[in-house]
Short mmCIF file of C-alpha atoms in Angstrom, two decimals:
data_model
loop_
_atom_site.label_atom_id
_atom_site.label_comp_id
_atom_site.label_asym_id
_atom_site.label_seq_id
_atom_site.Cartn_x
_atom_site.Cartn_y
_atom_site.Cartn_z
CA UNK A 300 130.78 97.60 118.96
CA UNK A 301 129.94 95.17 122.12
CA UNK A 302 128.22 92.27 120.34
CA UNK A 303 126.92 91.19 123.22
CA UNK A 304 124.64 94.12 123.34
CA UNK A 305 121.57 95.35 120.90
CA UNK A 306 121.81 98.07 118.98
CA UNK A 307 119.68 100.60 120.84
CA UNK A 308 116.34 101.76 119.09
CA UNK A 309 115.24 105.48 119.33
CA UNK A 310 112.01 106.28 121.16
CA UNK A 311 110.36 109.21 121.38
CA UNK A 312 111.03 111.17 124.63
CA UNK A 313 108.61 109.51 127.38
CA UNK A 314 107.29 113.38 128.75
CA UNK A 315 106.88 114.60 124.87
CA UNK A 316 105.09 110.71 124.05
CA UNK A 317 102.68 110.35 126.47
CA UNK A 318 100.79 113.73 124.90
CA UNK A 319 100.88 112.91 121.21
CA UNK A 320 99.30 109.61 119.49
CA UNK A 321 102.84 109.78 117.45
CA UNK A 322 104.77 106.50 117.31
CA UNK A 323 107.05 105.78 120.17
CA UNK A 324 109.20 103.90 118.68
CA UNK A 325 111.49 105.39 115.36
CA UNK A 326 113.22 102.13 114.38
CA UNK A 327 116.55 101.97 113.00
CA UNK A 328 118.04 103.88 110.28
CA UNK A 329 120.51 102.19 107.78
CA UNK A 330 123.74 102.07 109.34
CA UNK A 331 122.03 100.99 112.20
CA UNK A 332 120.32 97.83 110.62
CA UNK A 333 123.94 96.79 109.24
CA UNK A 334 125.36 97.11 112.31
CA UNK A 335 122.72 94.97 114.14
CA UNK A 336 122.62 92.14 111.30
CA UNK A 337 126.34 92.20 112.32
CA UNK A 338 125.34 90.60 115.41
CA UNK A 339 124.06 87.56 114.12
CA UNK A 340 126.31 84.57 113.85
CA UNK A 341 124.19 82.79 111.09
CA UNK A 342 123.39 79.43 112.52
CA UNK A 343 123.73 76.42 110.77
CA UNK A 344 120.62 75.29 112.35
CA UNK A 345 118.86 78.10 112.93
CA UNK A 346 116.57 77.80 116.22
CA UNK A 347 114.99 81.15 115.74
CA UNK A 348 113.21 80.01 112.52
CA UNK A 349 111.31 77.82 114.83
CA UNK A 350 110.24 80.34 117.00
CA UNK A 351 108.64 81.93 114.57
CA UNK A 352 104.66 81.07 113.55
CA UNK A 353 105.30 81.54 109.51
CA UNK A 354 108.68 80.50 109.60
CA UNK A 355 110.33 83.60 108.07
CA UNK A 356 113.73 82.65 106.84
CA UNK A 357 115.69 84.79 109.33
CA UNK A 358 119.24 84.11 109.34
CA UNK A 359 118.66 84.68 105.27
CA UNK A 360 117.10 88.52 105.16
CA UNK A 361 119.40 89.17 108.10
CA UNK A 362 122.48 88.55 105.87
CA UNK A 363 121.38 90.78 103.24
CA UNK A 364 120.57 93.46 105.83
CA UNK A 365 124.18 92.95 107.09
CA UNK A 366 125.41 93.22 103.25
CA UNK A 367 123.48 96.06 102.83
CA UNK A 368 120.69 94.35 100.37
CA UNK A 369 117.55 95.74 101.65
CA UNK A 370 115.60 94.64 98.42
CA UNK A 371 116.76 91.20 98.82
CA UNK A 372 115.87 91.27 102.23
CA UNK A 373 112.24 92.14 101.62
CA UNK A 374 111.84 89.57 98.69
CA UNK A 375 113.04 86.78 101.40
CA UNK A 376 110.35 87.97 103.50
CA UNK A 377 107.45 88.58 101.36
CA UNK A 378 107.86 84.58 100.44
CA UNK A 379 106.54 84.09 104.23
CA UNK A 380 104.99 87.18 106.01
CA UNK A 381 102.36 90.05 104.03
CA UNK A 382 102.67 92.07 106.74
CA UNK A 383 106.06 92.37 108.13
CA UNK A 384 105.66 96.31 108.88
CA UNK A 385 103.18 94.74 111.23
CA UNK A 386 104.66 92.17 112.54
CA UNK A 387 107.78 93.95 113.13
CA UNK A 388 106.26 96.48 115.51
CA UNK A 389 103.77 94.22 117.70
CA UNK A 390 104.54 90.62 117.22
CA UNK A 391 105.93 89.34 121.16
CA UNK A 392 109.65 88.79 119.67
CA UNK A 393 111.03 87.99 123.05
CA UNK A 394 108.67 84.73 123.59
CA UNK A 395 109.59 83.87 119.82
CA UNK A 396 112.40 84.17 117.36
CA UNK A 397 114.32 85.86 119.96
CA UNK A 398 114.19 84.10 122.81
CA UNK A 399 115.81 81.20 120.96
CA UNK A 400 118.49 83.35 119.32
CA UNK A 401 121.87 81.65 119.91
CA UNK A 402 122.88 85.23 120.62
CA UNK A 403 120.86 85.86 123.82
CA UNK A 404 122.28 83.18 125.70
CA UNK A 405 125.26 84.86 126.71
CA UNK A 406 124.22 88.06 125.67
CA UNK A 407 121.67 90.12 124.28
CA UNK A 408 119.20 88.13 121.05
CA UNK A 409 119.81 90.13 117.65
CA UNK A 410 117.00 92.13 117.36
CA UNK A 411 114.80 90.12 114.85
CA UNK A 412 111.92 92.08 114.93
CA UNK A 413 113.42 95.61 114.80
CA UNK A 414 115.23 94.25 111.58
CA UNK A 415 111.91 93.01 109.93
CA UNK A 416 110.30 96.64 110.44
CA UNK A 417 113.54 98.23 109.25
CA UNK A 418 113.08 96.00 105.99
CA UNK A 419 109.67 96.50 105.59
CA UNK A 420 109.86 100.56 106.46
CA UNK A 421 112.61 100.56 103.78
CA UNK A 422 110.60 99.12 101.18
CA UNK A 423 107.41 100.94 102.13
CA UNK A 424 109.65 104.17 101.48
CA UNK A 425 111.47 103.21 98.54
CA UNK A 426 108.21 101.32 96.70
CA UNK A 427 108.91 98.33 96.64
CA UNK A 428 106.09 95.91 95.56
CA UNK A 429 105.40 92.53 95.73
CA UNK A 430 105.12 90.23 92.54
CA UNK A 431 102.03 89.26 91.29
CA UNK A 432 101.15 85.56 90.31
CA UNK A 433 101.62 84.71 86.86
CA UNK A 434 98.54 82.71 85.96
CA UNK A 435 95.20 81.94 87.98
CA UNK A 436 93.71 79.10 88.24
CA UNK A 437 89.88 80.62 88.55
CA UNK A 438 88.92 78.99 91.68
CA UNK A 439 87.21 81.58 93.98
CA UNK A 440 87.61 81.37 97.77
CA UNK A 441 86.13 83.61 100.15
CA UNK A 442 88.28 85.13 103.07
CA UNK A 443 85.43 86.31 106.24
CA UNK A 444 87.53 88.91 108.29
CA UNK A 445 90.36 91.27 106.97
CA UNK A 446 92.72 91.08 110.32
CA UNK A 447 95.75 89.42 110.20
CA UNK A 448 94.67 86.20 109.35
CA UNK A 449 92.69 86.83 106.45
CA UNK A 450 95.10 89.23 105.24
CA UNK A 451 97.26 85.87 105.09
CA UNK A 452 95.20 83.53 103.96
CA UNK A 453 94.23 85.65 101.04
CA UNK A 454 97.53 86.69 99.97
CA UNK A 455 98.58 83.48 99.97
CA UNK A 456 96.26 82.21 98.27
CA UNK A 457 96.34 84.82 95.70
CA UNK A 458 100.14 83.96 94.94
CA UNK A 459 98.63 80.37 94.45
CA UNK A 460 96.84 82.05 91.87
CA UNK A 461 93.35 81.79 93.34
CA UNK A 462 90.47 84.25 92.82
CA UNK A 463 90.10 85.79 96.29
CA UNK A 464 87.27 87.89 97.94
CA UNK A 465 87.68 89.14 101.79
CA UNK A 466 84.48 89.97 103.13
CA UNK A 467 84.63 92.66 106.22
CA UNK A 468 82.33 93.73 108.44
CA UNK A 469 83.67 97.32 109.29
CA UNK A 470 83.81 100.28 106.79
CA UNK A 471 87.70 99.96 107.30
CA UNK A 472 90.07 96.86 106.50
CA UNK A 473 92.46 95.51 108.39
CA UNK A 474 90.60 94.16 111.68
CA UNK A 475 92.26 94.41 114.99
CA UNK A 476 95.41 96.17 113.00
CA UNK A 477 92.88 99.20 112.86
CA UNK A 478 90.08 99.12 115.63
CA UNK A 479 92.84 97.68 118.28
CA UNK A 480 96.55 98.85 118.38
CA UNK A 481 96.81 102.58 118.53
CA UNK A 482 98.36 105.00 116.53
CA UNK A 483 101.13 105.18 118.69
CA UNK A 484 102.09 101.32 118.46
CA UNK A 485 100.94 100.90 114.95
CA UNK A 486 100.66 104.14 112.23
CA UNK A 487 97.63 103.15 110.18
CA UNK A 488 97.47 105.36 107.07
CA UNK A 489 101.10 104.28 106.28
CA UNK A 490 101.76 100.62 107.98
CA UNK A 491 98.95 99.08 107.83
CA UNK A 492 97.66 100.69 104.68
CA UNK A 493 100.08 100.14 102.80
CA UNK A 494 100.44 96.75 103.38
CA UNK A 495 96.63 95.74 102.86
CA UNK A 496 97.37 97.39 99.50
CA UNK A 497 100.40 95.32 98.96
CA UNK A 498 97.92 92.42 99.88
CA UNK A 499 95.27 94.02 97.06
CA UNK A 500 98.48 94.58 94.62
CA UNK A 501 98.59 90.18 95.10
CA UNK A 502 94.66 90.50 93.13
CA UNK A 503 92.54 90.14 95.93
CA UNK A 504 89.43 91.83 96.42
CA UNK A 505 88.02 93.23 99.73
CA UNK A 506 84.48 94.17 100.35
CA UNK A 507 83.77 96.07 103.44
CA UNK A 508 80.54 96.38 105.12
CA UNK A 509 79.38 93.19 104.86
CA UNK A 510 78.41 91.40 107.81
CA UNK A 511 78.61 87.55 107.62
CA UNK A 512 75.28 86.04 109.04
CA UNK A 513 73.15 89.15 107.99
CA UNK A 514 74.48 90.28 104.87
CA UNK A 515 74.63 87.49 103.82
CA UNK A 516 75.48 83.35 105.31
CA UNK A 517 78.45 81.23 104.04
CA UNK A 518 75.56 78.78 103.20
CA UNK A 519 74.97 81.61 100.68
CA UNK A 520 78.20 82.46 99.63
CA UNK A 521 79.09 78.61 98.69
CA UNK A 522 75.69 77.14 97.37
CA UNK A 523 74.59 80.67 95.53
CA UNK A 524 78.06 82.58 94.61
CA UNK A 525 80.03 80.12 93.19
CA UNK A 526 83.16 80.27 96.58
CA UNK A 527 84.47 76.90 96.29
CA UNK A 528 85.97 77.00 99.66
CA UNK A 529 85.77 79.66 102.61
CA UNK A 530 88.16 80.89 105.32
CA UNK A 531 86.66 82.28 108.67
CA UNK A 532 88.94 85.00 110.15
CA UNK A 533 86.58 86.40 111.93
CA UNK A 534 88.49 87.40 115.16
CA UNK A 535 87.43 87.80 118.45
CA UNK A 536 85.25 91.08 118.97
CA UNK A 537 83.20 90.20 122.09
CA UNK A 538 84.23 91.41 125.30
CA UNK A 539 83.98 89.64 128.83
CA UNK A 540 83.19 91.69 131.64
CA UNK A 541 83.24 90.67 135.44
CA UNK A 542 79.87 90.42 136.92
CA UNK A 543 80.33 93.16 139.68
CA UNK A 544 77.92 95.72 140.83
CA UNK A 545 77.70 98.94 138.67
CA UNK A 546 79.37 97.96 135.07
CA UNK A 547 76.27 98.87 133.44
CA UNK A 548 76.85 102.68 134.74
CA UNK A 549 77.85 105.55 132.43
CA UNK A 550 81.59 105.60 131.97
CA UNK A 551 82.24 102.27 131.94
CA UNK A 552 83.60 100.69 128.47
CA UNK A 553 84.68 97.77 127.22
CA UNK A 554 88.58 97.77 126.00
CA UNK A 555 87.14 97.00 123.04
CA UNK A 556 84.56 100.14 122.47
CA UNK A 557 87.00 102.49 124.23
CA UNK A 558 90.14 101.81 121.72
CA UNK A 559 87.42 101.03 118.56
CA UNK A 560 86.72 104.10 118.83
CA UNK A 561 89.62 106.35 119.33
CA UNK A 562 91.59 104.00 116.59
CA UNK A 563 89.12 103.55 113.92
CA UNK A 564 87.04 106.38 114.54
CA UNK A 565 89.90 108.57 115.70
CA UNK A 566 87.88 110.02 118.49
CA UNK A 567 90.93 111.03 119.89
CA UNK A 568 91.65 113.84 116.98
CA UNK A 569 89.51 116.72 117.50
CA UNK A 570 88.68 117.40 113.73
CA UNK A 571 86.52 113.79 113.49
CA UNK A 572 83.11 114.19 114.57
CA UNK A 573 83.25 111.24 116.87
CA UNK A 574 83.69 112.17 120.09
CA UNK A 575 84.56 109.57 123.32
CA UNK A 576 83.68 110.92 126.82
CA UNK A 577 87.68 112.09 127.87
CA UNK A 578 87.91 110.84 131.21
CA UNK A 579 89.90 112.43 134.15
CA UNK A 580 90.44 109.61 136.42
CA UNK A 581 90.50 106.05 134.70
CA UNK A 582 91.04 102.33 135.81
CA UNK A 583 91.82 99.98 133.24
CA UNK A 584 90.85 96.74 134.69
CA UNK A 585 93.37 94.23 133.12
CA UNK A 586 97.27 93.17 132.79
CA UNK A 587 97.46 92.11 129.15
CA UNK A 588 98.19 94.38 125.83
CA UNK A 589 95.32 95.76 125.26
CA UNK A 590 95.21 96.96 128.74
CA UNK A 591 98.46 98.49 128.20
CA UNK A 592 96.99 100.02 124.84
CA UNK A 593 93.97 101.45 126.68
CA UNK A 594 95.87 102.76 129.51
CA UNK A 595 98.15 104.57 127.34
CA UNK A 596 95.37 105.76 125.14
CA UNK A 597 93.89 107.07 128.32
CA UNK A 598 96.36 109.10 129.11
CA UNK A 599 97.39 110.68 126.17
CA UNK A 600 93.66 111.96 126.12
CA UNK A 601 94.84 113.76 129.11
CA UNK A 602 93.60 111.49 132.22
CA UNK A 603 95.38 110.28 135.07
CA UNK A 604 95.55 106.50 134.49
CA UNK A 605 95.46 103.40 136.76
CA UNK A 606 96.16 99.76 135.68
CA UNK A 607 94.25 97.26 138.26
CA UNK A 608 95.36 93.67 138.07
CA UNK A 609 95.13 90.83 140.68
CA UNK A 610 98.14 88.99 140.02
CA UNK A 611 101.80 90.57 140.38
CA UNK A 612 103.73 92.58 137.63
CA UNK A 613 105.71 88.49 137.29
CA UNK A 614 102.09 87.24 136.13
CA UNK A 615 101.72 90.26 134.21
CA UNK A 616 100.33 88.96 130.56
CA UNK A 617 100.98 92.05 128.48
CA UNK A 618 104.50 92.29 126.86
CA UNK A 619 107.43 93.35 129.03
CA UNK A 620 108.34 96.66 126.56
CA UNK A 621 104.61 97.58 126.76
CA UNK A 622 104.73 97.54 130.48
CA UNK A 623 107.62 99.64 130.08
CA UNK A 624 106.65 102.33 128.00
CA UNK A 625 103.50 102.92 130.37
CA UNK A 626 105.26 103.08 133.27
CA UNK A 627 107.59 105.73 131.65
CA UNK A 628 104.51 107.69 130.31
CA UNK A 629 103.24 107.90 134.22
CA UNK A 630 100.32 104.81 133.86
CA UNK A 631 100.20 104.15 137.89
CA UNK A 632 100.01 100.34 138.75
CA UNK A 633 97.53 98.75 141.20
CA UNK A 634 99.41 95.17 141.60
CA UNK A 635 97.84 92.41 143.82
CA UNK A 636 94.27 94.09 143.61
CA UNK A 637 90.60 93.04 142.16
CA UNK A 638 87.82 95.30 141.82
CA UNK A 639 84.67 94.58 143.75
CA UNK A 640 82.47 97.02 142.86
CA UNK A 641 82.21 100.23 140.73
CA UNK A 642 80.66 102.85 142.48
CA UNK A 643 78.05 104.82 141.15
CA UNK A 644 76.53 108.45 141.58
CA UNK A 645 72.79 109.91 141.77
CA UNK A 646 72.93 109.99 137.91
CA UNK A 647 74.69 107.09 137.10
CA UNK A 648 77.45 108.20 136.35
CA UNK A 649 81.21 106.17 137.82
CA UNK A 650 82.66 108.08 140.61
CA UNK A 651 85.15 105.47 141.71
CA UNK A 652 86.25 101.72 141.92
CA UNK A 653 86.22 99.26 145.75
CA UNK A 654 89.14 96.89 145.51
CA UNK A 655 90.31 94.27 147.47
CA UNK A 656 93.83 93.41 147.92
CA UNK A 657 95.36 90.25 147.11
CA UNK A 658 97.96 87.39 147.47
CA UNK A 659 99.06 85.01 145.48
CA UNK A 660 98.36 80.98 146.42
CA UNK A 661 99.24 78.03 144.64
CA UNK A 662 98.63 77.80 140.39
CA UNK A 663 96.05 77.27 139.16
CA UNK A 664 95.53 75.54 135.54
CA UNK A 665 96.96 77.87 133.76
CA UNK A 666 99.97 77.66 135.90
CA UNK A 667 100.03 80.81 136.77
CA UNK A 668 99.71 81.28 141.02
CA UNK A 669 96.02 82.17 141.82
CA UNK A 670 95.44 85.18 143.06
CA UNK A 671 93.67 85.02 147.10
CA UNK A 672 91.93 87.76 148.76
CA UNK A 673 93.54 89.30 151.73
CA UNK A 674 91.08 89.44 154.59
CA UNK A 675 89.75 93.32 155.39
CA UNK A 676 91.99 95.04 153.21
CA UNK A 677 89.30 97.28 151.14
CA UNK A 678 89.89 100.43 149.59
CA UNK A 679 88.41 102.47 147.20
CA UNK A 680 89.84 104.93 144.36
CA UNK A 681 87.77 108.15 143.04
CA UNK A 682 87.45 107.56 139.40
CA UNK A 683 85.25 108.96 136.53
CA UNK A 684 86.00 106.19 133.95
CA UNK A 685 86.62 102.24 134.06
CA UNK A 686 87.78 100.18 131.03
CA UNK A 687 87.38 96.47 131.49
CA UNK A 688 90.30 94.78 129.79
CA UNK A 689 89.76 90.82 130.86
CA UNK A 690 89.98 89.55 127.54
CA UNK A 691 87.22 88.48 124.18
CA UNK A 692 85.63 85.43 122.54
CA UNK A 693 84.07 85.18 119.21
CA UNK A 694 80.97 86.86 118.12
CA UNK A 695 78.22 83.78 117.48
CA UNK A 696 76.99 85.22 114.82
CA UNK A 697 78.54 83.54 111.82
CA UNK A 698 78.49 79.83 113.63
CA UNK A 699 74.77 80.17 114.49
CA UNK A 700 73.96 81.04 110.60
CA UNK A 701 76.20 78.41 109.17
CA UNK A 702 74.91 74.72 108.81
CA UNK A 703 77.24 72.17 110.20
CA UNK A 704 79.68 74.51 111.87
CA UNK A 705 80.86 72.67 115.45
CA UNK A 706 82.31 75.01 118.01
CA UNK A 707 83.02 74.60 121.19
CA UNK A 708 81.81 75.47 124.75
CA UNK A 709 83.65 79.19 124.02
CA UNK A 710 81.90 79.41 120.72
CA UNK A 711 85.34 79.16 119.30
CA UNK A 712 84.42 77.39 115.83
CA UNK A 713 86.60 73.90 115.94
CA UNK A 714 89.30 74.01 113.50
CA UNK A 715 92.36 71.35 112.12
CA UNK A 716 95.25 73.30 113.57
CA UNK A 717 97.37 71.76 110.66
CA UNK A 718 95.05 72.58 107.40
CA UNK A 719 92.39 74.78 109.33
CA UNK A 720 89.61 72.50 108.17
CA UNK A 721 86.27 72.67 110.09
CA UNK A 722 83.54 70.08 110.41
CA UNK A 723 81.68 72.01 107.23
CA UNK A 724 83.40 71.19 103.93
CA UNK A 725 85.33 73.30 102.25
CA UNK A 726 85.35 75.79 105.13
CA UNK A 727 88.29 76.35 107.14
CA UNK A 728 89.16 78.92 110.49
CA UNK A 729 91.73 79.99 112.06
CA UNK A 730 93.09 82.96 114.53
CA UNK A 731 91.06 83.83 117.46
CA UNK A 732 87.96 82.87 115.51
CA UNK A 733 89.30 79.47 117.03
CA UNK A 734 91.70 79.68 119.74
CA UNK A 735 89.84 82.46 121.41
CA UNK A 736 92.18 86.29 121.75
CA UNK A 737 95.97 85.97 120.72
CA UNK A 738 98.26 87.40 119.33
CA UNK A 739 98.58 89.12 115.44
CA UNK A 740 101.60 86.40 114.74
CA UNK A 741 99.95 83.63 115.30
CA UNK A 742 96.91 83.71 113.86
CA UNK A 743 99.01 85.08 110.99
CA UNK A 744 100.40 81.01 111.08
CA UNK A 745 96.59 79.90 111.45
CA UNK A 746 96.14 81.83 108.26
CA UNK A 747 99.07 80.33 106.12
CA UNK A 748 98.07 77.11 107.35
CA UNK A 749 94.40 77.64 106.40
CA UNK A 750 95.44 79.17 102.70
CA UNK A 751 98.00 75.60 102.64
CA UNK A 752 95.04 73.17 103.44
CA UNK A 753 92.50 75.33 101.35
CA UNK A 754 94.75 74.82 98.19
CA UNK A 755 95.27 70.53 99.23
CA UNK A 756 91.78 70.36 99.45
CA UNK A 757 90.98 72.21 96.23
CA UNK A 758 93.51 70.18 94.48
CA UNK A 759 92.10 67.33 95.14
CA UNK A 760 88.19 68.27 94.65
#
């Protein structure tokens, strides 16, 4: 064993992939869990643990991995994370726990994340559930959104022993862990299922179909149904599209509709009656994971799939294995080049995209090097589909029916980032219902925080 180097993971075959909504990745099997926990040196101060948004105690459910305690393992986690079958497969490991891994710096990190899945697959398969809270305490709380950070803030909650009701908006639970990642990333009738039902085992109560601000307000909820306090993970569901000449034509979605649609409403299996126009030619406009997600939805619907992005594959947002698995399913990458202009035909319908090359200046504030155009360098690509990719911000619709709710120029309701506290008492936000798009992980933290500030402040009522 060279313990310098991962243990490899096994991956579906890229050709056999790239036509099946199957997951890519098949995760490790026992002995090769143990032999990857080997790996890790246990740290006496573990910087890892800080890398990590909820603070899992890693260096401890690693060690009973290595020992070959996969119960123990899980009980470790469940104390931090509801959803590590989640987090395992799409939380950006190699910005976070891993890139501080004592491990990686002369070698290869321990693969924290693969581990986590491994644990959470095992106990998935071997029905393992988590304990429920011993007493309550009666105090209702309602949780708006059932994506990652409500999932957390409720289940937290609920081991405080609070009486917990999430309010969603879709027919479905789960939020962007359903209408966002595809199959192929993320299995939904068994990952994500299961653990919204581990979340439901905890006592809480989900009501879908309810849409905050028509349904019914959190003025309502509060003053007329008894919630002493109220979370807001409402996500970030609007998309942003660029301005140019011909979006509004036929064949042009949002990343959001386009991946909605095949992932909730599984337009992409032929036995649902909810069909999504299949495109043969398609431009993703875009560089960060749900681009990637798109693009290799696209393709495995049988089109022949381009990613345009105006910055180079360095600047590239989207996570580097996600850039990797498209590019070994065939996704075709337009670096260095910004759409101008989708072209339209007689019945207004897309047949093809004008670009512009570019070149990259100095940064700009985000740091990143902005992107310049290059002087008469034009082009155009024949295309019957575009999906604009350029990122969300939160739907208005719950601040503009709440009373005292302050948000800011983005509409991003303004939040504590320590307690998730809002300017409205007794409601709290977190996860891109305040920070704007980001990643499952983190507003997974906003939501712990949220559930820890909810509890101070009901404490103290």
């Amino acid at each position: 064993m060279d313990v310098l180097k991962k243990v490899p993971v096994r991956e579906q075959d890229p050709k056999v992939r790239a036509t099946n909504f199957d997951e890519v990745c098949l995760g490790y099997n026992i002995e090769e869990a143990k032999e990857e926990a080997s790996r890790c040196i246990n740290c006496k101060n573990p910087k890892c643990v800080g890398g990590c948004p909820v603070s899992i105690d890693i260096p401890g459910f690693i060690k009973e991995v290595k020992d070959g305690n996969i119960e123990e393992a899980a009980k470790i986690i469940s104390q931090y994370s509801a959803l590590p079958a989640v987090c395992g497969r799409v939380c950006p490991q190699e910005t976070q726990c891993e890139q501080r891994c004592i491990r990686g710096i002369k070698g290869e990190p321990v693969s924290i994340g693969k581990l986590e899945r491994f644990v959470a697959d095992w106990s998935r398969e071997n029905n393992i559930k988590p304990e429920q809270p011993k007493e309550t305490n009666g105090k209702k709380v309602a949780v708006i959104g059932s994506g990652p950070a409500g999932l957390t803030c409720a289940g937290d909650l609920a081991k405080l022993g609070y009486d917990v009701t999430i309010f969603e908006a879709l027919h479905e639970p789960g939020g962007v862990l359903v209408y966002g990642i595809p199959e192929f990333r993320l299995p939904k009738d068994t990952v994500v299922k299961t653990e919204i039902d581990n979340v439901k085992a905890l006592g809480v109560k989900i009501e879908t179909n309810v849409v905050i601000g028509k349904s019914t307000t959190i003025d309502e909820l509060m003053e007329e149904e008894g919630f002493q306090a109220v979370f807001v993970g409402s996500g970030a569901g609007l998309p942003k599209f660029m301005g140019i000449p011909g979006e509004n034509a036929n064949g042009v979605f949002s990343a959001n509709e386009y991946l909605t649609r095949n992932n909730l409403m599984k337009a992409f299996d032929e036995s649902y009656d909810t069909p999504i126009a299949r495109g043969k030619k398609v431009a993703v406009v875009g560089g960060g994971n749900v681009a990637m997600d798109a693009a290799r939805t696209a393709l495995r619907l049988g089109a022949e799939v381009y990613v345009i992005y105006r910055r180079s594959e360095a600047e590239l947002p989207a996570r580097v294995e996600e850039v990797h698995h498209a590019k070994e399913e065939g996704v075709i990458f337009k670096l260095l080049t910004n759409p101008t202009e989708i072209l339209v035909d007689e019945k207004g319908w897309v047949k093809g995209i004008k670009c512009i090359e570019m070149e990259l200046g100095e940064p700009d504030a985000s740091g990143r090097r902005k992107p310049i155009e290059k002087p008469n360098s034009e082009f155009e690509i024949e295309l019957d589909t575009v999906i604009m990719s350029l990122g969300t911000r939160p739907n208005p619709l719950i601040s503009s029916t709440t009373s005292g709710l302050d948000t800011d120029k983005r509409r991003c309701i303004i939040a504590s980032e320590e307690t998730g506290q809002t300017s409205k008492e007794g409601v709290f936000a977190g996860g891109d219902a305040v920070t704007g798009a980001a990643t499952v992980i983190l507003a997974m933290g906003a939501g712990k925080a949220a559930a820890k500030g909810i509890h101070e402040y009901l404490c103290n009522k």
